[in-house]
Amino acid sequence: MNRVKSILRSLTPHLGLVAVLAVLVAVFSMLSKNFFQASTVVSIANQIPDLTFLVVGMTLVLIIGGIDLSVGALLALASAVLGVLMDVHGWSIWLAFPIAILVSAAAGGINGAISVGFGIPSFIVTLGMLEMARGATKVVTESKSIYIGSRIEWFGQPIQGLAISPAFMVAIAAVVAGQLFLTRTIWGRYCIAIGTNAEAVRMSGIRSAPLCVSIFVLSGVMCGMAGLAQTSRLSSSDPNAAIGIELAAIAACVIGGTSLMGGRGNVIRSFIGVLIIQVLQTGLAQLGVSDASKQIITGLVIVVAVLLDALRTRWNDRT
């Protein structure tokens, strides 16, 4: 009986988020006759891989008590590197993609090394990286979109007979891997411990600095994966891609219950947060809501999510 209660208790946060998602689907299905269709589900599934990759890395960064504002810029930079290498230099995707991943991972490592090594808040460091990566993207692409075409779009196009893209399948695999890493490895347990009480971890003899830097590197790798996903979906590299996506990534994590204060988070729940945001945006688009109104509503969702996170933290502290 105790085992059953424990399982039900662990599922409660998931069920709450699934209920919110179900309510959104029901509301938009009533307001728009075209929403509750298979084509909408396929469209949503094939639009979320880039945000999903970012959310996997962002969840881990938030859990250790950091934040990464540079994820959108690193996505664009990885996409730019892909575009230049494949279009200008004629490289295959199998040669260009590792270089793009290496660039975004190195940028993530720089974020972590400066933040951890010099004790500078990651908010400031990654904000600086955001500007540098955006500038580097414009330099690499000469501020022009680079069309790649079928050489890369196969990764973001639905597989015939399955209706979902390879990018979506890889993104789901990343979510599963991220959750297993967090809950089934010592490394993942240390991440939670660092976010909960970094000083206690240090006093216990655990070297937290290399672990924290590696999490920022992993976030950079996820940015590279997101760059590949978005480039394949758009068939081109856009120097202005993913502006503001870091806010959506943070919002998805907070909606999923990841604490902005560190020490608490769940990759699967963050993914459900991605679904909630994408359903919201898709539903509003089908209702003909203007881009300005969609931004207001999305911003309101972020504020409410942060408020609920603060209230939940206070409640836990009292109990």
mmCIF file of C-alpha atoms in Angstrom:
data_model
loop_
_atom_site.group_PDB
_atom_site.id
_atom_site.type_symbol
_atom_site.label_atom_id
_atom_site.label_comp_id
_atom_site.label_asym_id
_atom_site.label_seq_id
_atom_site.Cartn_x
_atom_site.Cartn_y
_atom_site.Cartn_z
ATOM 1 C CA MET A 1 0.000 0.000 0.000
ATOM 2 C CA ASN A 2 2.816 2.407 0.868
ATOM 3 C CA ARG A 3 4.455 1.587 -2.456
ATOM 4 C CA VAL A 4 1.236 2.412 -4.323
ATOM 5 C CA LYS A 5 0.866 5.694 -2.433
ATOM 6 C CA SER A 6 4.459 6.588 -3.281
ATOM 7 C CA ILE A 7 3.877 5.932 -6.990
ATOM 8 C CA LEU A 8 0.658 7.958 -7.010
ATOM 9 C CA ARG A 9 2.392 10.806 -5.208
ATOM 10 C CA SER A 10 5.183 10.844 -7.805
ATOM 11 C CA LEU A 11 2.640 10.907 -10.641
ATOM 12 C CA THR A 12 0.561 13.749 -9.198
ATOM 13 C CA PRO A 13 2.651 16.616 -10.680
ATOM 14 C CA HIS A 14 2.578 14.927 -14.098
ATOM 15 C CA LEU A 15 -1.180 14.440 -13.929
ATOM 16 C CA GLY A 16 -1.708 18.088 -13.016
ATOM 17 C CA LEU A 17 0.253 19.264 -16.054
ATOM 18 C CA VAL A 18 -1.469 16.742 -18.317
ATOM 19 C CA ALA A 19 -4.802 18.054 -17.027
ATOM 20 C CA VAL A 20 -3.785 21.626 -17.910
ATOM 21 C CA LEU A 21 -2.749 20.448 -21.369
ATOM 22 C CA ALA A 22 -6.065 18.614 -21.799
ATOM 23 C CA VAL A 23 -8.037 21.718 -20.782
ATOM 24 C CA LEU A 24 -6.150 23.835 -23.347
ATOM 25 C CA VAL A 25 -6.836 21.271 -26.074
ATOM 26 C CA ALA A 26 -10.533 21.151 -25.124
ATOM 27 C CA VAL A 27 -10.865 24.949 -25.101
ATOM 28 C CA PHE A 28 -9.172 25.455 -28.462
ATOM 29 C CA SER A 29 -11.125 22.538 -29.942
ATOM 30 C CA MET A 30 -14.368 24.294 -29.008
ATOM 31 C CA LEU A 31 -13.202 27.689 -30.263
ATOM 32 C CA SER A 32 -11.659 26.454 -33.531
ATOM 33 C CA LYS A 33 -13.148 23.681 -35.643
ATOM 34 C CA ASN A 34 -9.751 22.989 -37.228
ATOM 35 C CA PHE A 35 -7.793 22.487 -34.012
ATOM 36 C CA PHE A 36 -8.810 18.976 -32.946
ATOM 37 C CA GLN A 37 -7.407 17.230 -36.001
ATOM 38 C CA ALA A 38 -4.558 14.839 -36.718
ATOM 39 C CA SER A 39 -2.868 17.470 -38.868
ATOM 40 C CA THR A 40 -2.642 19.803 -35.868
ATOM 41 C CA VAL A 41 -1.016 17.098 -33.748
ATOM 42 C CA VAL A 42 1.490 16.351 -36.517
ATOM 43 C CA SER A 43 2.241 20.058 -36.933
ATOM 44 C CA ILE A 44 2.847 20.540 -33.209
ATOM 45 C CA ALA A 45 5.031 17.427 -32.991
ATOM 46 C CA ASN A 46 7.246 18.601 -35.827
ATOM 47 C CA GLN A 47 7.543 22.184 -34.564
ATOM 48 C CA ILE A 48 8.756 21.472 -31.033
ATOM 49 C CA PRO A 49 12.103 19.619 -31.432
ATOM 50 C CA ASP A 50 14.265 22.772 -31.283
ATOM 51 C CA LEU A 51 12.561 24.057 -28.104
ATOM 52 C CA THR A 52 12.594 20.547 -26.613
ATOM 53 C CA PHE A 53 16.369 20.234 -26.997
ATOM 54 C CA LEU A 54 16.866 23.640 -25.374
ATOM 55 C CA VAL A 55 14.561 22.729 -22.487
ATOM 56 C CA VAL A 56 16.518 19.545 -21.706
ATOM 57 C CA GLY A 57 19.702 21.578 -21.239
ATOM 58 C CA MET A 58 17.935 24.472 -19.514
ATOM 59 C CA THR A 59 16.316 22.168 -16.956
ATOM 60 C CA LEU A 60 19.698 20.823 -15.870
ATOM 61 C CA VAL A 61 21.211 24.327 -15.716
ATOM 62 C CA LEU A 62 18.337 25.602 -13.571
ATOM 63 C CA ILE A 63 18.592 22.599 -11.256
ATOM 64 C CA ILE A 64 22.213 23.427 -10.363
ATOM 65 C CA GLY A 65 21.094 26.977 -9.555
ATOM 66 C CA GLY A 66 22.181 28.643 -12.800
ATOM 67 C CA ILE A 67 20.436 30.069 -15.833
ATOM 68 C CA ASP A 68 21.403 30.201 -19.503
ATOM 69 C CA LEU A 69 20.146 33.185 -21.492
ATOM 70 C CA SER A 70 22.381 32.416 -24.460
ATOM 71 C CA VAL A 71 20.603 29.283 -25.706
ATOM 72 C CA GLY A 72 18.742 31.026 -28.542
ATOM 73 C CA ALA A 73 21.877 32.787 -29.744
ATOM 74 C CA LEU A 74 23.909 29.552 -29.614
ATOM 75 C CA LEU A 75 21.154 27.811 -31.575
ATOM 76 C CA ALA A 76 21.463 30.497 -34.253
ATOM 77 C CA LEU A 77 25.262 30.268 -34.218
ATOM 78 C CA ALA A 78 25.218 26.484 -34.635
ATOM 79 C CA SER A 79 22.727 26.902 -37.472
ATOM 80 C CA ALA A 80 24.974 29.511 -39.120
ATOM 81 C CA VAL A 81 27.996 27.212 -38.918
ATOM 82 C CA LEU A 82 25.946 24.422 -40.495
ATOM 83 C CA GLY A 83 24.781 26.711 -43.288
ATOM 84 C CA VAL A 84 28.220 28.051 -44.161
ATOM 85 C CA LEU A 85 29.942 24.685 -44.076
ATOM 86 C CA MET A 86 27.246 22.902 -46.091
ATOM 87 C CA ASP A 87 26.363 25.603 -48.626
ATOM 88 C CA VAL A 88 29.523 27.679 -49.046
ATOM 89 C CA HIS A 89 32.130 24.948 -48.521
ATOM 90 C CA GLY A 90 30.081 22.007 -49.763
ATOM 91 C CA TRP A 91 30.505 19.821 -46.682
ATOM 92 C CA SER A 92 28.105 16.983 -45.970
ATOM 93 C CA ILE A 93 25.853 17.176 -42.939
ATOM 94 C CA TRP A 94 27.874 14.422 -41.264
ATOM 95 C CA LEU A 95 31.012 16.578 -41.363
ATOM 96 C CA ALA A 96 29.395 19.954 -40.702
ATOM 97 C CA PHE A 97 27.158 18.917 -37.806
ATOM 98 C CA PRO A 98 29.981 17.832 -35.441
ATOM 99 C CA ILE A 99 31.688 21.197 -36.000
ATOM 100 C CA ALA A 100 28.450 23.047 -35.220
ATOM 101 C CA ILE A 101 28.021 20.987 -32.033
ATOM 102 C CA LEU A 102 31.638 21.648 -31.077
ATOM 103 C CA VAL A 103 31.154 25.414 -31.469
ATOM 104 C CA SER A 104 27.991 25.550 -29.336
ATOM 105 C CA ALA A 105 29.459 23.178 -26.725
ATOM 106 C CA ALA A 106 32.615 25.313 -26.487
ATOM 107 C CA ALA A 107 30.485 28.427 -25.967
ATOM 108 C CA GLY A 108 28.574 26.606 -23.248
ATOM 109 C CA GLY A 109 31.854 25.593 -21.651
ATOM 110 C CA ILE A 110 33.002 29.219 -21.648
ATOM 111 C CA ASN A 111 29.752 30.196 -19.924
ATOM 112 C CA GLY A 112 30.314 27.597 -17.235
ATOM 113 C CA ALA A 113 34.044 28.219 -16.776
ATOM 114 C CA ILE A 114 33.631 31.971 -16.281
ATOM 115 C CA SER A 115 30.545 31.681 -14.107
ATOM 116 C CA VAL A 116 31.895 28.917 -11.867
ATOM 117 C CA GLY A 117 35.579 29.820 -11.962
ATOM 118 C CA PHE A 118 35.127 33.499 -11.120
ATOM 119 C CA GLY A 119 31.918 33.279 -9.126
ATOM 120 C CA ILE A 120 30.037 35.543 -11.552
ATOM 121 C CA PRO A 121 26.258 34.980 -11.744
ATOM 122 C CA SER A 122 25.437 32.919 -14.820
ATOM 123 C CA PHE A 123 22.699 35.434 -15.674
ATOM 124 C CA ILE A 124 25.353 38.041 -16.456
ATOM 125 C CA VAL A 125 27.801 35.698 -18.178
ATOM 126 C CA THR A 126 25.220 34.123 -20.466
ATOM 127 C CA LEU A 127 23.723 37.531 -21.259
ATOM 128 C CA GLY A 128 27.156 38.571 -22.530
ATOM 129 C CA MET A 129 27.453 35.315 -24.482
ATOM 130 C CA LEU A 130 24.039 36.005 -26.020
ATOM 131 C CA GLU A 131 25.329 39.259 -27.507
ATOM 132 C CA MET A 132 28.631 37.747 -28.652
ATOM 133 C CA ALA A 133 26.967 34.735 -30.271
ATOM 134 C CA ARG A 134 24.422 36.931 -32.066
ATOM 135 C CA GLY A 135 27.226 39.089 -33.396
ATOM 136 C CA ALA A 136 29.268 36.072 -34.437
ATOM 137 C CA THR A 137 26.239 34.642 -36.244
ATOM 138 C CA LYS A 138 25.872 37.806 -38.301
ATOM 139 C CA VAL A 139 29.583 37.798 -39.101
ATOM 140 C CA VAL A 140 29.534 34.147 -40.191
ATOM 141 C CA THR A 141 26.454 34.537 -42.380
ATOM 142 C CA GLU A 142 27.158 38.127 -43.434
ATOM 143 C CA SER A 143 23.664 38.866 -42.045
ATOM 144 C CA LYS A 144 22.063 36.825 -44.826
ATOM 145 C CA SER A 145 19.935 33.701 -44.751
ATOM 146 C CA ILE A 146 21.692 30.658 -46.215
ATOM 147 C CA TYR A 147 19.464 28.195 -48.081
ATOM 148 C CA ILE A 148 20.548 24.566 -47.767
ATOM 149 C CA GLY A 149 17.495 22.679 -49.016
ATOM 150 C CA SER A 150 16.984 18.950 -49.239
ATOM 151 C CA ARG A 151 20.479 18.162 -47.981
ATOM 152 C CA ILE A 152 19.272 18.949 -44.464
ATOM 153 C CA GLU A 153 15.477 19.277 -44.507
ATOM 154 C CA TRP A 154 15.008 15.481 -44.356
ATOM 155 C CA PHE A 155 15.830 15.645 -40.639
ATOM 156 C CA GLY A 156 12.897 17.951 -39.928
ATOM 157 C CA GLN A 157 10.381 16.473 -42.402
ATOM 158 C CA PRO A 158 7.839 13.815 -41.325
ATOM 159 C CA ILE A 159 8.816 10.279 -42.230
ATOM 160 C CA GLN A 160 6.396 8.815 -44.745
ATOM 161 C CA GLY A 161 3.983 6.510 -42.938
ATOM 162 C CA LEU A 162 4.922 7.755 -39.446
ATOM 163 C CA ALA A 163 3.912 11.442 -39.733
ATOM 164 C CA ILE A 164 6.698 12.448 -37.342
ATOM 165 C CA SER A 165 10.180 13.676 -38.157
ATOM 166 C CA PRO A 166 13.567 12.222 -37.180
ATOM 167 C CA ALA A 167 14.130 15.478 -35.264
ATOM 168 C CA PHE A 168 11.091 14.774 -33.080
ATOM 169 C CA MET A 169 12.225 11.214 -32.353
ATOM 170 C CA VAL A 170 15.729 12.360 -31.417
ATOM 171 C CA ALA A 171 14.246 15.110 -29.216
ATOM 172 C CA ILE A 172 12.114 12.560 -27.345
ATOM 173 C CA ALA A 173 15.203 10.388 -26.906
ATOM 174 C CA ALA A 174 17.004 13.422 -25.436
ATOM 175 C CA VAL A 175 14.144 13.959 -22.962
ATOM 176 C CA VAL A 176 14.291 10.323 -21.838
ATOM 177 C CA ALA A 177 18.100 10.401 -21.591
ATOM 178 C CA GLY A 178 17.988 13.657 -19.624
ATOM 179 C CA GLN A 179 15.464 12.258 -17.157
ATOM 180 C CA LEU A 180 17.436 9.039 -16.690
ATOM 181 C CA PHE A 181 20.605 11.052 -16.192
ATOM 182 C CA LEU A 182 18.909 13.170 -13.540
ATOM 183 C CA THR A 183 17.249 10.346 -11.621
ATOM 184 C CA ARG A 184 19.422 7.281 -12.226
ATOM 185 C CA THR A 185 23.011 8.529 -12.084
ATOM 186 C CA ILE A 186 25.226 9.818 -9.293
ATOM 187 C CA TRP A 187 26.092 12.780 -11.516
ATOM 188 C CA GLY A 188 22.413 13.705 -11.718
ATOM 189 C CA ARG A 189 21.962 13.361 -7.957
ATOM 190 C CA TYR A 190 24.911 15.658 -7.430
ATOM 191 C CA CYS A 191 23.234 18.246 -9.682
ATOM 192 C CA ILE A 192 20.188 18.297 -7.422
ATOM 193 C CA ALA A 193 22.389 18.445 -4.320
ATOM 194 C CA ILE A 194 24.381 21.392 -5.714
ATOM 195 C CA GLY A 195 21.222 23.305 -6.481
ATOM 196 C CA THR A 196 19.816 22.572 -3.047
ATOM 197 C CA ASN A 197 22.904 23.424 -0.990
ATOM 198 C CA ALA A 198 26.168 23.994 -2.848
ATOM 199 C CA GLU A 199 28.113 24.686 0.344
ATOM 200 C CA ALA A 200 27.074 21.366 1.890
ATOM 201 C CA VAL A 201 28.204 19.585 -1.274
ATOM 202 C CA ARG A 202 31.575 21.334 -1.096
ATOM 203 C CA MET A 203 31.965 20.478 2.599
ATOM 204 C CA SER A 204 31.279 16.821 1.830
ATOM 205 C CA GLY A 205 34.333 16.739 -0.434
ATOM 206 C CA ILE A 206 32.571 16.703 -3.803
ATOM 207 C CA ARG A 207 34.170 18.891 -6.478
ATOM 208 C CA SER A 208 31.143 20.723 -7.796
ATOM 209 C CA ALA A 209 32.957 23.082 -10.195
ATOM 210 C CA PRO A 210 33.754 20.504 -12.948
ATOM 211 C CA LEU A 211 30.212 19.159 -12.698
ATOM 212 C CA CYS A 212 28.643 22.595 -13.081
ATOM 213 C CA VAL A 213 30.864 23.429 -16.054
ATOM 214 C CA SER A 214 29.943 20.126 -17.699
ATOM 215 C CA ILE A 215 26.239 20.965 -17.337
ATOM 216 C CA PHE A 216 26.793 24.221 -19.244
ATOM 217 C CA VAL A 217 28.701 22.253 -21.894
ATOM 218 C CA LEU A 218 25.755 19.862 -22.138
ATOM 219 C CA SER A 219 23.430 22.845 -22.533
ATOM 220 C CA GLY A 220 25.640 23.989 -25.413
ATOM 221 C CA VAL A 221 25.389 20.555 -27.018
ATOM 222 C CA MET A 222 21.598 20.763 -26.786
ATOM 223 C CA CYS A 223 21.785 24.176 -28.479
ATOM 224 C CA GLY A 224 23.668 22.550 -31.346
ATOM 225 C CA MET A 225 21.010 19.866 -31.635
ATOM 226 C CA ALA A 226 18.320 22.556 -31.592
ATOM 227 C CA GLY A 227 20.202 24.408 -34.327
ATOM 228 C CA LEU A 228 20.138 21.303 -36.505
ATOM 229 C CA ALA A 229 16.422 20.781 -35.823
ATOM 230 C CA GLN A 230 15.444 24.349 -36.667
ATOM 231 C CA THR A 231 17.695 24.530 -39.739
ATOM 232 C CA SER A 232 16.214 21.306 -41.104
ATOM 233 C CA ARG A 233 12.666 22.577 -40.493
ATOM 234 C CA LEU A 234 13.338 25.900 -42.229
ATOM 235 C CA SER A 235 15.660 24.379 -44.878
ATOM 236 C CA SER A 236 18.019 27.299 -44.237
ATOM 237 C CA SER A 237 20.169 29.110 -41.691
ATOM 238 C CA ASP A 238 18.670 32.383 -40.523
ATOM 239 C CA PRO A 239 20.963 34.831 -38.646
ATOM 240 C CA ASN A 240 17.904 36.151 -36.804
ATOM 241 C CA ALA A 241 16.614 32.720 -35.832
ATOM 242 C CA ALA A 242 15.302 31.885 -32.368
ATOM 243 C CA ILE A 243 15.223 35.423 -30.992
ATOM 244 C CA GLY A 244 13.452 35.227 -27.640
ATOM 245 C CA ILE A 245 13.291 31.428 -27.559
ATOM 246 C CA GLU A 246 15.285 31.437 -24.316
ATOM 247 C CA LEU A 247 12.229 32.934 -22.590
ATOM 248 C CA ALA A 248 10.038 30.128 -23.928
ATOM 249 C CA ALA A 249 12.583 27.563 -22.704
ATOM 250 C CA ILE A 250 12.648 29.058 -19.210
ATOM 251 C CA ALA A 251 8.853 29.299 -19.175
ATOM 252 C CA ALA A 252 8.477 25.629 -20.174
ATOM 253 C CA CYS A 253 10.849 24.578 -17.397
ATOM 254 C CA VAL A 254 9.051 26.660 -14.748
ATOM 255 C CA ILE A 255 5.628 25.488 -15.927
ATOM 256 C CA GLY A 256 6.973 21.957 -15.519
ATOM 257 C CA GLY A 257 7.929 22.644 -11.918
ATOM 258 C CA THR A 258 11.653 23.348 -12.235
ATOM 259 C CA SER A 259 12.631 25.859 -9.577
ATOM 260 C CA LEU A 260 14.404 29.072 -10.554
ATOM 261 C CA MET A 261 16.191 28.805 -7.204
ATOM 262 C CA GLY A 262 17.739 25.447 -8.084
ATOM 263 C CA GLY A 263 17.563 22.005 -6.525
ATOM 264 C CA ARG A 264 14.281 20.895 -8.059
ATOM 265 C CA GLY A 265 13.321 19.903 -11.574
ATOM 266 C CA ASN A 266 12.124 17.168 -13.893
ATOM 267 C CA VAL A 267 12.938 16.858 -17.582
ATOM 268 C CA ILE A 268 9.704 15.072 -18.484
ATOM 269 C CA ARG A 269 7.581 17.725 -16.787
ATOM 270 C CA SER A 270 9.583 20.405 -18.594
ATOM 271 C CA PHE A 271 8.722 18.655 -21.857
ATOM 272 C CA ILE A 272 5.034 18.782 -20.936
ATOM 273 C CA GLY A 273 5.632 22.503 -20.401
ATOM 274 C CA VAL A 274 6.884 22.658 -24.008
ATOM 275 C CA LEU A 275 3.668 21.005 -25.178
ATOM 276 C CA ILE A 276 1.558 23.465 -23.182
ATOM 277 C CA ILE A 277 3.347 26.459 -24.713
ATOM 278 C CA GLN A 278 3.156 25.056 -28.258
ATOM 279 C CA VAL A 279 -0.540 24.161 -27.931
ATOM 280 C CA LEU A 280 -1.189 27.659 -26.613
ATOM 281 C CA GLN A 281 0.650 29.300 -29.512
ATOM 282 C CA THR A 282 -0.908 27.021 -32.141
ATOM 283 C CA GLY A 283 -4.406 27.530 -30.762
ATOM 284 C CA LEU A 284 -4.031 31.296 -30.651
ATOM 285 C CA ALA A 285 -2.698 31.300 -34.209
ATOM 286 C CA GLN A 286 -5.697 29.312 -35.457
ATOM 287 C CA LEU A 287 -8.012 31.783 -33.739
ATOM 288 C CA GLY A 288 -6.358 34.600 -35.666
ATOM 289 C CA VAL A 289 -4.836 36.274 -32.628
ATOM 290 C CA SER A 290 -2.231 38.873 -33.610
ATOM 291 C CA ASP A 291 1.465 38.355 -32.884
ATOM 292 C CA ALA A 292 1.404 41.221 -30.380
ATOM 293 C CA SER A 293 -1.479 39.630 -28.463
ATOM 294 C CA LYS A 294 0.252 36.238 -28.538
ATOM 295 C CA GLN A 295 3.339 37.824 -26.990
ATOM 296 C CA ILE A 296 1.218 39.395 -24.253
ATOM 297 C CA ILE A 297 -0.493 36.100 -23.467
ATOM 298 C CA THR A 298 2.774 34.143 -23.525
ATOM 299 C CA GLY A 299 4.369 36.719 -21.237
ATOM 300 C CA LEU A 300 1.405 36.443 -18.888
ATOM 301 C CA VAL A 301 1.850 32.671 -18.799
ATOM 302 C CA ILE A 302 5.514 33.153 -17.845
ATOM 303 C CA VAL A 303 4.629 35.570 -15.032
ATOM 304 C CA VAL A 304 1.912 33.269 -13.682
ATOM 305 C CA ALA A 305 4.277 30.276 -13.852
ATOM 306 C CA VAL A 306 6.969 32.145 -11.889
ATOM 307 C CA LEU A 307 4.366 33.299 -9.358
ATOM 308 C CA LEU A 308 3.114 29.759 -8.863
ATOM 309 C CA ASP A 309 6.709 28.572 -8.468
ATOM 310 C CA ALA A 310 7.291 31.176 -5.734
ATOM 311 C CA LEU A 311 4.076 30.198 -3.938
ATOM 312 C CA ARG A 312 4.952 26.509 -4.207
ATOM 313 C CA THR A 313 8.426 27.193 -2.740
ATOM 314 C CA ARG A 314 6.933 29.118 0.186
ATOM 315 C CA TRP A 315 4.429 26.358 0.837
ATOM 316 C CA ASN A 316 7.156 23.709 0.852
ATOM 317 C CA ASP A 317 9.262 25.790 3.236
ATOM 318 C CA ARG A 318 6.346 26.062 5.661
ATOM 319 C CA THR A 319 5.561 22.389 5.544
#
